[in-house]
Amino acid sequence: MATRRQPFVVDQDGVRGTIREYVIDGSRTTGVIVELADGARATLPIDLLRHGNEDAYVIPARWQYFVSNAGHQVSIPVVAEQPTVEIRQRALEQLRVRRRVVSEQQVVETPVWRQRIEVQHVPIDVYVDQWPQPRQEGDTLVVPVVEEEVTVIKRLRVREELRVRLVNEQHVDRQTVTLRRHEIDLEREAPSADGETAQQIPPSLKH
């Protein structure tokens, strides 16, 4: 049969004393009498004891306040607990910003100008005395086309004129190009139980 250990009390300096007697007032225990290693005894109020490990109690004071040099007189300090307020920062959530590249197809229209030559044959059928020279009429270059005719007399006849002018035409050159832009994704992560935010591997950029 196992022997029950005698309960003991440890003060704030770690000095140990064994509980020998209980002070009872009526039906209520009001204190305990503790014997120290040197044989000295101290009377403690029951409200001063705090539970420790197994059969141990702790007091927030030193034995010298409860043991007098005379051996019979006991000084009992009045102890009061005061709350201590401590502010500690704890991570509630983590905001992860991820930038990714998005490719999209877009049609780009660019006006392109080009020139072409327009030739118009205009019948003239006029006789002239000398070779006519090309001339400019507005945006049209007039080039006389001359031929010789054999007659009793030789004379020049303008058979027709070539009217050459530059005509500007516009058309739309349609091409498909690839443009890239940035988009932002936000991910919220809840903190772990110990207050630290769980780490995650960010996804790679997509092109």
Short mmCIF file of C-alpha atoms in Angstrom, two decimals:
data_model
loop_
_atom_site.label_atom_id
_atom_site.label_comp_id
_atom_site.label_asym_id
_atom_site.label_seq_id
_atom_site.Cartn_x
_atom_site.Cartn_y
_atom_site.Cartn_z
CA MET A 1 0.00 0.00 0.00
CA ALA A 2 1.47 3.34 -1.05
CA THR A 3 2.15 5.95 1.62
CA ARG A 4 0.54 9.35 1.03
CA ARG A 5 3.04 12.17 0.75
CA GLN A 6 2.84 15.01 3.25
CA PRO A 7 1.76 18.23 1.44
CA PHE A 8 4.35 20.99 1.38
CA VAL A 9 4.55 24.73 0.66
CA VAL A 10 7.22 26.60 -1.34
CA ASP A 11 7.83 30.36 -0.89
CA GLN A 12 8.84 32.79 -3.64
CA ASP A 13 12.54 31.96 -3.11
CA GLY A 14 11.93 28.21 -3.58
CA VAL A 15 12.39 27.34 0.15
CA ARG A 16 10.25 24.35 1.02
CA GLY A 17 8.21 23.71 4.20
CA THR A 18 5.97 20.81 5.19
CA ILE A 19 2.38 21.27 6.35
CA ARG A 20 2.09 19.78 9.86
CA GLU A 21 -1.24 21.07 11.20
CA TYR A 22 -4.41 22.84 10.03
CA VAL A 23 -5.95 25.77 11.89
CA ILE A 24 -9.73 25.22 12.10
CA ASP A 25 -12.22 27.83 13.24
CA GLY A 26 -15.57 26.13 13.74
CA SER A 27 -16.21 24.15 10.57
CA ARG A 28 -13.86 26.17 8.35
CA THR A 29 -10.10 25.81 7.86
CA THR A 30 -8.52 29.26 8.29
CA GLY A 31 -4.83 28.44 8.11
CA VAL A 32 -2.01 25.93 8.16
CA ILE A 33 1.08 25.44 10.32
CA VAL A 34 4.20 24.79 8.21
CA GLU A 35 7.47 23.33 9.54
CA LEU A 36 10.68 24.41 7.81
CA ALA A 37 13.88 22.43 7.42
CA ASP A 38 15.54 24.20 10.40
CA GLY A 39 12.63 23.28 12.70
CA ALA A 40 11.03 26.71 12.66
CA ARG A 41 7.28 26.87 12.26
CA ALA A 42 5.13 29.41 10.48
CA THR A 43 1.38 29.93 10.42
CA LEU A 44 -0.09 30.81 7.03
CA PRO A 45 -3.63 31.98 6.24
CA ILE A 46 -5.40 29.48 4.00
CA ASP A 47 -6.25 32.19 1.46
CA LEU A 48 -2.55 32.75 0.79
CA LEU A 49 -1.93 29.26 -0.55
CA ARG A 50 -1.89 28.67 -4.32
CA HIS A 51 -2.04 25.19 -5.82
CA GLY A 52 1.15 24.02 -7.54
CA ASN A 53 2.15 20.59 -8.84
CA GLU A 54 0.66 17.47 -7.11
CA ASP A 55 0.75 18.02 -3.32
CA ALA A 56 2.67 21.30 -3.49
CA TYR A 57 1.44 24.80 -2.68
CA VAL A 58 3.16 28.10 -3.35
CA ILE A 59 2.97 31.45 -1.56
CA PRO A 60 3.86 34.86 -3.06
CA ALA A 61 6.05 35.80 -0.06
CA ARG A 62 9.12 34.73 1.95
CA TRP A 63 9.10 32.61 5.12
CA GLN A 64 10.76 35.41 7.08
CA TYR A 65 7.47 37.29 7.14
CA PHE A 66 5.73 34.41 8.95
CA VAL A 67 8.47 33.11 11.31
CA SER A 68 9.52 35.32 14.24
CA ASN A 69 12.81 35.08 16.13
CA ALA A 70 10.96 34.54 19.41
CA GLY A 71 9.48 31.32 18.14
CA HIS A 72 5.91 32.10 19.30
CA GLN A 73 5.04 35.40 17.71
CA VAL A 74 3.94 35.24 14.08
CA SER A 75 3.80 38.19 11.66
CA ILE A 76 1.24 37.65 8.93
CA PRO A 77 1.48 40.14 6.05
CA VAL A 78 -1.65 41.31 4.32
CA VAL A 79 -1.35 40.36 0.66
CA ALA A 80 -3.64 41.57 -2.10
CA GLU A 81 -3.61 40.59 -5.75
CA GLN A 82 -3.67 43.28 -8.44
CA PRO A 83 -4.49 42.66 -12.08
CA THR A 84 -1.84 43.41 -14.69
CA VAL A 85 -2.94 44.50 -18.14
CA GLU A 86 -0.67 43.49 -20.99
CA ILE A 87 -1.22 44.41 -24.63
CA ARG A 88 0.11 41.92 -27.16
CA GLN A 89 -0.10 42.23 -30.92
CA ARG A 90 -1.59 39.27 -32.78
CA ALA A 91 -1.88 38.88 -36.54
CA LEU A 92 -5.53 38.56 -37.59
CA GLU A 93 -5.00 38.05 -41.29
CA GLN A 94 -2.41 38.41 -44.01
CA LEU A 95 -2.98 40.14 -47.33
CA ARG A 96 -1.02 38.65 -50.21
CA VAL A 97 -0.76 40.70 -53.43
CA ARG A 98 -0.04 38.71 -56.57
CA ARG A 99 0.56 40.29 -59.96
CA ARG A 100 -0.04 38.18 -63.06
CA VAL A 101 0.35 38.85 -66.77
CA VAL A 102 -2.73 38.37 -68.97
CA SER A 103 -2.40 38.10 -72.76
CA GLU A 104 -5.31 39.03 -74.98
CA GLN A 105 -5.91 39.45 -78.71
CA GLN A 106 -6.72 42.94 -79.96
CA VAL A 107 -7.37 44.19 -83.51
CA VAL A 108 -5.37 47.28 -84.49
CA GLU A 109 -6.56 49.33 -87.47
CA THR A 110 -4.04 51.68 -89.13
CA PRO A 111 -4.93 53.93 -92.11
CA VAL A 112 -2.40 53.32 -94.96
CA TRP A 113 -2.13 55.52 -98.06
CA ARG A 114 -0.89 54.35 -101.46
CA GLN A 115 -0.72 55.85 -104.95
CA ARG A 116 -1.67 54.38 -108.29
CA ILE A 117 -1.51 55.80 -111.81
CA GLU A 118 -4.74 56.30 -113.69
CA VAL A 119 -4.40 56.73 -117.46
CA GLN A 120 -7.28 58.18 -119.46
CA HIS A 121 -7.26 58.22 -123.29
CA VAL A 122 -8.95 61.39 -124.59
CA PRO A 123 -9.45 61.64 -128.41
CA ILE A 124 -8.28 65.05 -129.79
CA ASP A 125 -7.83 64.67 -133.58
CA VAL A 126 -6.42 68.18 -134.08
CA TYR A 127 -3.67 69.13 -136.52
CA VAL A 128 -0.85 71.22 -135.13
CA ASP A 129 2.13 72.94 -136.69
CA GLN A 130 4.70 71.77 -134.08
CA TRP A 131 5.23 69.09 -131.50
CA PRO A 132 3.13 69.91 -128.39
CA GLN A 133 4.90 69.61 -125.03
CA PRO A 134 3.48 67.76 -121.96
CA ARG A 135 1.69 70.07 -119.56
CA GLN A 136 0.30 70.00 -116.02
CA GLU A 137 -3.40 70.65 -115.41
CA GLY A 138 -4.12 70.55 -111.69
CA ASP A 139 -3.16 67.10 -110.45
CA THR A 140 -3.21 65.69 -114.02
CA LEU A 141 -0.20 65.42 -116.35
CA VAL A 142 -1.29 65.83 -119.99
CA VAL A 143 0.98 64.02 -122.45
CA PRO A 144 0.12 64.65 -126.15
CA VAL A 145 0.31 61.58 -128.41
CA VAL A 146 1.35 62.74 -131.90
CA GLU A 147 1.52 60.84 -135.13
CA GLU A 148 2.50 61.86 -138.59
CA GLU A 149 0.20 61.51 -141.56
CA VAL A 150 1.34 61.34 -145.14
CA THR A 151 -0.63 63.81 -147.21
CA VAL A 152 0.08 66.14 -150.00
CA ILE A 153 1.55 68.25 -147.32
CA LYS A 154 2.99 67.03 -144.10
CA ARG A 155 1.37 68.40 -141.02
CA LEU A 156 1.02 67.40 -137.41
CA ARG A 157 -2.24 66.13 -136.03
CA VAL A 158 -2.84 65.54 -132.40
CA ARG A 159 -4.61 62.24 -132.35
CA GLU A 160 -5.20 61.96 -128.62
CA GLU A 161 -3.87 63.02 -125.26
CA LEU A 162 -2.90 60.89 -122.35
CA ARG A 163 -4.10 62.43 -119.11
CA VAL A 164 -2.02 61.05 -116.29
CA ARG A 165 -2.78 61.97 -112.71
CA LEU A 166 -2.01 60.57 -109.29
CA VAL A 167 -4.99 59.22 -107.39
CA ASN A 168 -4.71 58.78 -103.59
CA GLU A 169 -6.71 55.93 -102.18
CA GLN A 170 -7.16 54.93 -98.54
CA HIS A 171 -7.75 51.43 -97.23
CA VAL A 172 -7.68 49.91 -93.74
CA ASP A 173 -4.78 47.61 -92.94
CA ARG A 174 -6.13 45.08 -90.40
CA GLN A 175 -3.66 43.17 -88.23
CA THR A 176 -3.93 41.13 -85.03
CA VAL A 177 -1.35 41.91 -82.35
CA THR A 178 -0.79 40.52 -78.82
CA LEU A 179 -0.92 43.01 -75.94
CA ARG A 180 -0.16 42.28 -72.29
CA ARG A 181 -1.52 43.90 -69.18
CA HIS A 182 -1.32 43.38 -65.40
CA GLU A 183 -4.12 42.20 -63.15
CA ILE A 184 -3.99 42.09 -59.29
CA ASP A 185 -5.34 39.15 -57.28
CA LEU A 186 -5.77 39.51 -53.48
CA GLU A 187 -5.68 36.46 -51.20
CA ARG A 188 -6.61 36.66 -47.52
CA GLU A 189 -5.14 34.08 -45.14
CA ALA A 190 -6.31 33.37 -41.58
CA PRO A 191 -3.55 33.22 -38.92
CA SER A 192 -2.59 29.94 -37.26
CA ALA A 193 -3.37 29.13 -33.61
CA ASP A 194 0.02 30.40 -32.34
CA GLY A 195 -0.55 33.86 -33.89
CA GLU A 196 1.77 33.31 -36.84
CA THR A 197 0.47 33.43 -40.39
CA ALA A 198 0.81 30.25 -42.39
CA GLN A 199 3.22 30.57 -45.31
CA GLN A 200 2.05 29.58 -48.77
CA ILE A 201 3.98 29.24 -51.99
CA PRO A 202 2.77 32.02 -54.38
CA PRO A 203 1.67 30.80 -57.83
CA SER A 204 3.92 31.55 -60.78
CA LEU A 205 3.15 34.24 -63.34
CA LYS A 206 1.20 33.13 -66.39
CA HIS A 207 2.06 34.64 -69.79
#
